[in-house]
Short mmCIF file of C-alpha atoms in Angstrom, two decimals:
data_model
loop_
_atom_site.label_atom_id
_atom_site.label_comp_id
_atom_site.label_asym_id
_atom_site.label_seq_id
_atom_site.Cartn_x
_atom_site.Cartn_y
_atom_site.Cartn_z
CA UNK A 1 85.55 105.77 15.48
CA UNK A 2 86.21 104.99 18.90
CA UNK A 3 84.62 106.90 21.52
CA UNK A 4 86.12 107.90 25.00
CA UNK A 5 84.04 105.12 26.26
CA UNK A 6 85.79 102.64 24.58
CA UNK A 7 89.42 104.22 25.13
CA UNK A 8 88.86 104.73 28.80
CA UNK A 9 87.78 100.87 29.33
CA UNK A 10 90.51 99.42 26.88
CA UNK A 11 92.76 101.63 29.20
CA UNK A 12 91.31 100.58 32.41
CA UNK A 13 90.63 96.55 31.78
CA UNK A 14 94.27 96.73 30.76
CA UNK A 15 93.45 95.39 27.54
CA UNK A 16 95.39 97.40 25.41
CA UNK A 17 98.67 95.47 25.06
CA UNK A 18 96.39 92.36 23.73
CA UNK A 19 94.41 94.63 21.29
CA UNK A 20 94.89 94.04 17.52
CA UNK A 21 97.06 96.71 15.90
CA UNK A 22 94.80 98.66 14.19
CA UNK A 23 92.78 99.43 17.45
CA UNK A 24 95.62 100.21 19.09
CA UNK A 25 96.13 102.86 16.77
CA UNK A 26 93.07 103.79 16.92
CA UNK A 27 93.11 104.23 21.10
CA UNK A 28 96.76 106.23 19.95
CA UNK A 29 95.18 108.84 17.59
CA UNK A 30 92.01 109.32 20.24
CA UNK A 31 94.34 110.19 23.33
CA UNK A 32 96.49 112.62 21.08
CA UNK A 33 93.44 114.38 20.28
CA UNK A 34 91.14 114.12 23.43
CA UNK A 35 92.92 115.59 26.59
CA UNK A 36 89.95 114.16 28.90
CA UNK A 37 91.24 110.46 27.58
CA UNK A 38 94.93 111.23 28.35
CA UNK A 39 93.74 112.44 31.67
CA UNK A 40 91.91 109.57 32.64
CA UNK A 41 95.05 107.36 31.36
CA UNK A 42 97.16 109.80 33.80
CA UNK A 43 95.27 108.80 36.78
CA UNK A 44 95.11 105.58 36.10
CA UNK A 45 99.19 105.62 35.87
CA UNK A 46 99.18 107.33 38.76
CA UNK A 47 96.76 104.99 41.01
CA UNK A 48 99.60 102.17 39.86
CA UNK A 49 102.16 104.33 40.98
CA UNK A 50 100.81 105.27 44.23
CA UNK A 51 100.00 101.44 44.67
CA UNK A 52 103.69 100.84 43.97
CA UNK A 53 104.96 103.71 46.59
CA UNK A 54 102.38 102.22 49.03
CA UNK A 55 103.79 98.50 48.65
CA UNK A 56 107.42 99.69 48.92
CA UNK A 57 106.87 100.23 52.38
CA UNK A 58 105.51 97.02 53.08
CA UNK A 59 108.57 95.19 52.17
CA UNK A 60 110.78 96.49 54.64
CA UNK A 61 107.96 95.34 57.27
CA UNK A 62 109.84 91.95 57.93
CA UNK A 63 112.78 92.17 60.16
CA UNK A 64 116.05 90.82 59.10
CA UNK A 65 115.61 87.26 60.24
CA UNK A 66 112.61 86.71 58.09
CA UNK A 67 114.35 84.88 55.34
CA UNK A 68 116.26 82.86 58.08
CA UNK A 69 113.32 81.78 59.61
CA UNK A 70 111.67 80.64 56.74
CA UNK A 71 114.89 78.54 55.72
CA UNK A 72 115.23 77.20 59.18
CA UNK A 73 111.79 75.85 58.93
CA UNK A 74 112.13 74.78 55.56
CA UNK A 75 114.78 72.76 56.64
CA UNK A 76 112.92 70.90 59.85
CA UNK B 1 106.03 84.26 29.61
CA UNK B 2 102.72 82.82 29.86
CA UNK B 3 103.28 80.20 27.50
CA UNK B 4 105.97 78.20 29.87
CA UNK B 5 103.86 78.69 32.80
CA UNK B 6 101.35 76.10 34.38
CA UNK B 7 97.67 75.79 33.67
CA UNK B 8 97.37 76.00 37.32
CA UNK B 9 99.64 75.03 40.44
CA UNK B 10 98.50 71.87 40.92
CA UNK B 11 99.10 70.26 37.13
CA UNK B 12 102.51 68.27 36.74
CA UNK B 13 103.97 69.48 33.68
CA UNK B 14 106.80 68.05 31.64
CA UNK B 15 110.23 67.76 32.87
CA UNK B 16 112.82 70.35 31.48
CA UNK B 17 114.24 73.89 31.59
CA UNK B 18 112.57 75.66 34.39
CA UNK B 19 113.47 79.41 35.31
CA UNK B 20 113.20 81.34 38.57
CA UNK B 21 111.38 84.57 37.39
CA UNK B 22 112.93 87.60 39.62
CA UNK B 23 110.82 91.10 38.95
CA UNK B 24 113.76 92.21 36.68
CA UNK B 25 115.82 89.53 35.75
CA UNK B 26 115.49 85.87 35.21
CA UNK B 27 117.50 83.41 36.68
CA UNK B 28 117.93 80.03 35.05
CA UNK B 29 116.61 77.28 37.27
CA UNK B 30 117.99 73.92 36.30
CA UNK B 31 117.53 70.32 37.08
CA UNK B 32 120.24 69.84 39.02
CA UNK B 33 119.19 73.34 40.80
CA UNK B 34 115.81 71.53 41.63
CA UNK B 35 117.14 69.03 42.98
CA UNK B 36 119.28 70.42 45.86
CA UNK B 37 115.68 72.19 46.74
CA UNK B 38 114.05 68.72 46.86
CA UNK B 39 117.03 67.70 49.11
CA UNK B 40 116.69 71.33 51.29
CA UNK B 41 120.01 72.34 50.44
CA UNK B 42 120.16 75.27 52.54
CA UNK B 43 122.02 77.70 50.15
CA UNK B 44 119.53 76.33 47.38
CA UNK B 45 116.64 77.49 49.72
CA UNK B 46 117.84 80.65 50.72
CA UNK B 47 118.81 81.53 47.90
CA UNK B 48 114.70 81.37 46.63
CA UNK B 49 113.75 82.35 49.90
CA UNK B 50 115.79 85.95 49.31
CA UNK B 51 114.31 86.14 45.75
CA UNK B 52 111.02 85.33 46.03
CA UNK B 53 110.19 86.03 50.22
CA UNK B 54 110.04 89.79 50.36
CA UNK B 55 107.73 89.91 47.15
CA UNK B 56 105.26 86.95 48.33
CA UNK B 57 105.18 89.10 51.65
CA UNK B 58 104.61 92.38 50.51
CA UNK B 59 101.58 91.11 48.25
CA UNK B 60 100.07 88.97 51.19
CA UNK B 61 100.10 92.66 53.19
CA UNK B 62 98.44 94.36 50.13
CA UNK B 63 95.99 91.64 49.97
CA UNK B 64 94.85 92.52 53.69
CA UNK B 65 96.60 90.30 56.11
CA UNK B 66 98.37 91.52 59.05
CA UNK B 67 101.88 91.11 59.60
CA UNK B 68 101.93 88.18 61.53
CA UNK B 69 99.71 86.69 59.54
CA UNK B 70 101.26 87.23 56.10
CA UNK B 71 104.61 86.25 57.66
CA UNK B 72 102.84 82.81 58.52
CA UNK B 73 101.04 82.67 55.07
CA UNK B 74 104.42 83.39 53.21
CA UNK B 75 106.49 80.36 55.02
CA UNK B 76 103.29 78.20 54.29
CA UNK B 77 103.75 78.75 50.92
CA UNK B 78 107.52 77.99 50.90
CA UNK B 79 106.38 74.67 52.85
CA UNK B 80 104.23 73.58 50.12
CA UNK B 81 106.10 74.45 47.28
CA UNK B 82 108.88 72.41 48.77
CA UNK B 83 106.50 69.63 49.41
CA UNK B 84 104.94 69.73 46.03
CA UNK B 85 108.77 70.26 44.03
CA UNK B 86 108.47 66.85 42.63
CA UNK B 87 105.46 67.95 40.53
CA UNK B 88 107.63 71.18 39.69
CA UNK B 89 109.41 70.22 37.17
CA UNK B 90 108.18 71.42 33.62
CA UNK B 91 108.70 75.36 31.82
CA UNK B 92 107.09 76.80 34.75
CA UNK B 93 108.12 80.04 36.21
CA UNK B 94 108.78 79.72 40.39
CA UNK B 95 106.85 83.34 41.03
CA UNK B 96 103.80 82.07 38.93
CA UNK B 97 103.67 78.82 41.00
CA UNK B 98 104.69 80.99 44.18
CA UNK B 99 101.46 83.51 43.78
CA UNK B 100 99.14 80.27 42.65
CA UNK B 101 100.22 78.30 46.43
CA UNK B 102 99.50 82.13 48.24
CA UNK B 103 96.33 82.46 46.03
CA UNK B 104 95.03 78.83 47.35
CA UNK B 105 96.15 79.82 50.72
CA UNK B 106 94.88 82.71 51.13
CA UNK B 107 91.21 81.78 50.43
CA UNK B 108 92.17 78.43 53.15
CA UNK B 109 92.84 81.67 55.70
CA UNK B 110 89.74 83.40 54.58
CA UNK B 111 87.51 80.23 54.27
CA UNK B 112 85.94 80.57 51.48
CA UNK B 113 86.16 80.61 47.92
CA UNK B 114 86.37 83.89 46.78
CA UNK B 115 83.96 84.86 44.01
CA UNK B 116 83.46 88.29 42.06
CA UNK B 117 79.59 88.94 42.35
CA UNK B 118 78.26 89.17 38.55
CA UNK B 119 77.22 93.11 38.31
CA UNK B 120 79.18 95.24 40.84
CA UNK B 121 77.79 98.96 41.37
CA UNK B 122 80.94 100.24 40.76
CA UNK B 123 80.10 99.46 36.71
CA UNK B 124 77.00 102.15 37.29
CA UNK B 125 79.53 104.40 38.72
CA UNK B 126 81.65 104.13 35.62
CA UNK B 127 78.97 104.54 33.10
CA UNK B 128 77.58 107.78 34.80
CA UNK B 129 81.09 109.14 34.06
CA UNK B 130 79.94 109.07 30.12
CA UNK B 131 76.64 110.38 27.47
CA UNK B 132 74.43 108.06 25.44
CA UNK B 133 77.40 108.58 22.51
CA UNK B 134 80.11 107.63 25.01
CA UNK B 135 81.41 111.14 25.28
CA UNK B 136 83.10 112.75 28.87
CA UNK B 137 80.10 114.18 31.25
CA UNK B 138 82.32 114.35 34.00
CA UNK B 139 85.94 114.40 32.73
CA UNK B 140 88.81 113.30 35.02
CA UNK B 141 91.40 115.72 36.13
CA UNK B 142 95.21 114.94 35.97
CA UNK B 143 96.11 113.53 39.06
CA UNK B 144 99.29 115.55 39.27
CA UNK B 145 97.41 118.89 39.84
CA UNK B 146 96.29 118.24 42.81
CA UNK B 147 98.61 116.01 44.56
CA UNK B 148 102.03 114.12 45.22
CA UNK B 149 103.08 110.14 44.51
CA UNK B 150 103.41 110.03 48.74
CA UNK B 151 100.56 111.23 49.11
CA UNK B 152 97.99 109.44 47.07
CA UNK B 153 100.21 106.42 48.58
CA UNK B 154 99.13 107.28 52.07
CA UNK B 155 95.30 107.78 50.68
CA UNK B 156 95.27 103.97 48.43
CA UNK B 157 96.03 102.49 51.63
CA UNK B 158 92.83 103.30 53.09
CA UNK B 159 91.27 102.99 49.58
CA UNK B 160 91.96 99.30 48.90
CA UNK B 161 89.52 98.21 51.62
CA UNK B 162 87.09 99.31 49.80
CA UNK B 163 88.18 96.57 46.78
CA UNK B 164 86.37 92.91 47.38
CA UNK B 165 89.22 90.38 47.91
CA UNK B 166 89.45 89.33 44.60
CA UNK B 167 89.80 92.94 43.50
CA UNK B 168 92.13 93.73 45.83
CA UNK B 169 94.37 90.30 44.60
CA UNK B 170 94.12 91.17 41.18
CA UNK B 171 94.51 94.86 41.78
CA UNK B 172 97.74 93.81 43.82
CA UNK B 173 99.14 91.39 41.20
CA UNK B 174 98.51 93.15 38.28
CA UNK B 175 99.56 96.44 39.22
CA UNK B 176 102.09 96.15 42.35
CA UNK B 177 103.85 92.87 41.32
CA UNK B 178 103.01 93.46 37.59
CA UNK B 179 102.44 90.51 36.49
CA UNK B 180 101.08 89.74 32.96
CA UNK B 181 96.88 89.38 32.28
CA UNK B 182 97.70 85.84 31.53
CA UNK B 183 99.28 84.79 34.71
CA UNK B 184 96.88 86.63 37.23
CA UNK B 185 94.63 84.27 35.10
CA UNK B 186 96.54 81.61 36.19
CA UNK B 187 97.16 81.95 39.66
CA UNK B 188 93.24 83.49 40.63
CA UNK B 189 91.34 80.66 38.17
CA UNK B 190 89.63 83.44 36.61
CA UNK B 191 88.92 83.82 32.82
CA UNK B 192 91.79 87.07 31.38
CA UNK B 193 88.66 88.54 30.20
CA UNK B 194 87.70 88.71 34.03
CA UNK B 195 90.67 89.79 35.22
CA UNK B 196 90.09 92.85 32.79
CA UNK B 197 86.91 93.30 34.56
CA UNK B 198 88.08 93.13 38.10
CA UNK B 199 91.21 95.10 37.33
CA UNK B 200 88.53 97.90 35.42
CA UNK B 201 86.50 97.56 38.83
CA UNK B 202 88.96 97.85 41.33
CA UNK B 203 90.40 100.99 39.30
CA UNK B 204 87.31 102.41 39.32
CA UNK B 205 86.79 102.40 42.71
CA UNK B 206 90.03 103.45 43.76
CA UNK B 207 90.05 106.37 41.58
CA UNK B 208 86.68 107.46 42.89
CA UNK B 209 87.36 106.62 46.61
CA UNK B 210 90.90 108.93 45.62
CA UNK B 211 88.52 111.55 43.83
CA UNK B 212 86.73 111.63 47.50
CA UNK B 213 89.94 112.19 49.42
CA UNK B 214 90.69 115.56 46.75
CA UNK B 215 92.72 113.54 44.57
CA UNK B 216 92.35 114.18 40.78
CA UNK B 217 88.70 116.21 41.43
CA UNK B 218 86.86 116.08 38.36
CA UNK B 219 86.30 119.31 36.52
#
């Protein structure tokens, strides 16, 4: 029986995609039952999103002769 | 994925197939492709400058340079993966060996090797969150209760200085750029068991430093 220890850390390390099967199963059944689990996964989807929305701005820092530049001395 | 790509940036690997990995799609990346980059063929490099620049920029920024300086750190990295083409030439994916050249310069900008200390408060901070049967003491909140995307986007920004540099990397990688377990493990040097552990840490604190800022308040 997994607890929401072990769910929340499998969730957080990222680890779940690597995880045999039949934990990943497991983690499934725990977060259908246990709403502080699919919380915690929530917020962690969310700190990746707002990570994401955050970062979005950053690429439209470089003005448009950025990629020029970097050919142009590429090219030297 | 992480089977074609190198065991780090600076092994030669076998000659072959190699494929320009894009976010979304993947563009095949022949010989003869290769080849015009080791001659500078100017479409050639724009044409991997305008796939890969933007990207290699925006996770320089979110690894805590300034704009002028990840705008120099980005075109270093173009000049030494142009220098070092000829020992580009096996299954490796561009944006792997593009992240491990901004990985190695990025600790010559900051001087040092950057290592993850072995116990990290944050672990404490995690562990208080849970009983001696590893049940909820202080269960988390849905995020969305409390508080928009843009927001919490405005809030990580100030958040993420509170990550150690490796953190923040791995953070960025992983979860901006989202790139697999196995190639952050690549590109950083670190074990994919460790990159688990700074990805867990780096969540940790940014949820709590969020939590501080009235995002996702536990109950």
């Amino acid at each position: 029986m997994m607890t929401c220890k072990d769910v929340s850390t499998l969730v957080s390390t990222g680890g779940l995609s690597d995880a045999p099967l039949v934990r990943r199963l497991a983690v499934r059944l725990h977060l259908a039952m246990c709403r502080h689990c699919r919380a915690f996964r929530r917020q962690v989807e969310a700190v990746a999103r707002s990570a994401r929305a955050a970062a979005a701005a950053l690429e439209v820092e470089p003005l448009h002769d950025f990629e020029s530049n970097i050919v142009e001395r590429l090219r030297q | 994925m992480s089977a074609a790509g190198p065991a780090n940036i600076t092994e030669a690997t076998r000659s072959g197939r190699v494929w320009l990995g894009m976010m979304e799609d993947v563009v095949p990346l022949d010989d003869a492709y290769l080849e015009r980059l080791r001659r500078r063929d100017p479409e050639a490099l724009r044409s991997i400058v305008d796939g890969q620049g933007r990207r290699l920029y925006r996770a320089a920024r979110g690894m805590g340079f300034s704009k002028s300086e990840a705008e120099d750190l980005v075109q270093d990295v173009f000049v030494t993966f142009i220098e070092s083409i000829e020992r580009f030439e096996g299954r490796a994916q561009v944006g792997t060996w593009l992240f491990g050249i901004l990985h190695h310069k990025s600790q010559e900008r900051w001087r040092t090797v950057v290592r993850e200390e072995l116990n990290d408060p944050v672990d404490q901070v995690f562990e208080s969150q849970f009983d001696a049967r590893g049940s909820w003491i202080r269960p988390p909140a849905a995020p969305d209760q409390h508080v928009g995307a843009r927001e919490a986007a405005d809030a990580i920004r100030d958040c993420v200085d509170g990550l150690s540099p490796l953190q923040r990397e791995v953070f960025q990688l992983r979860q901006v750029e989202e790139l697999s377990a196995a190639d952050v493990s690549k590109i950083v040097g670190q074990t994919i068991t460790h990159i688990g552990v700074l990805l867990h840490r780096a969540r940790t604190k940014l949820r709590s430093c969020l939590e501080g800022k009235g995002w996702g308040r536990s109950r």
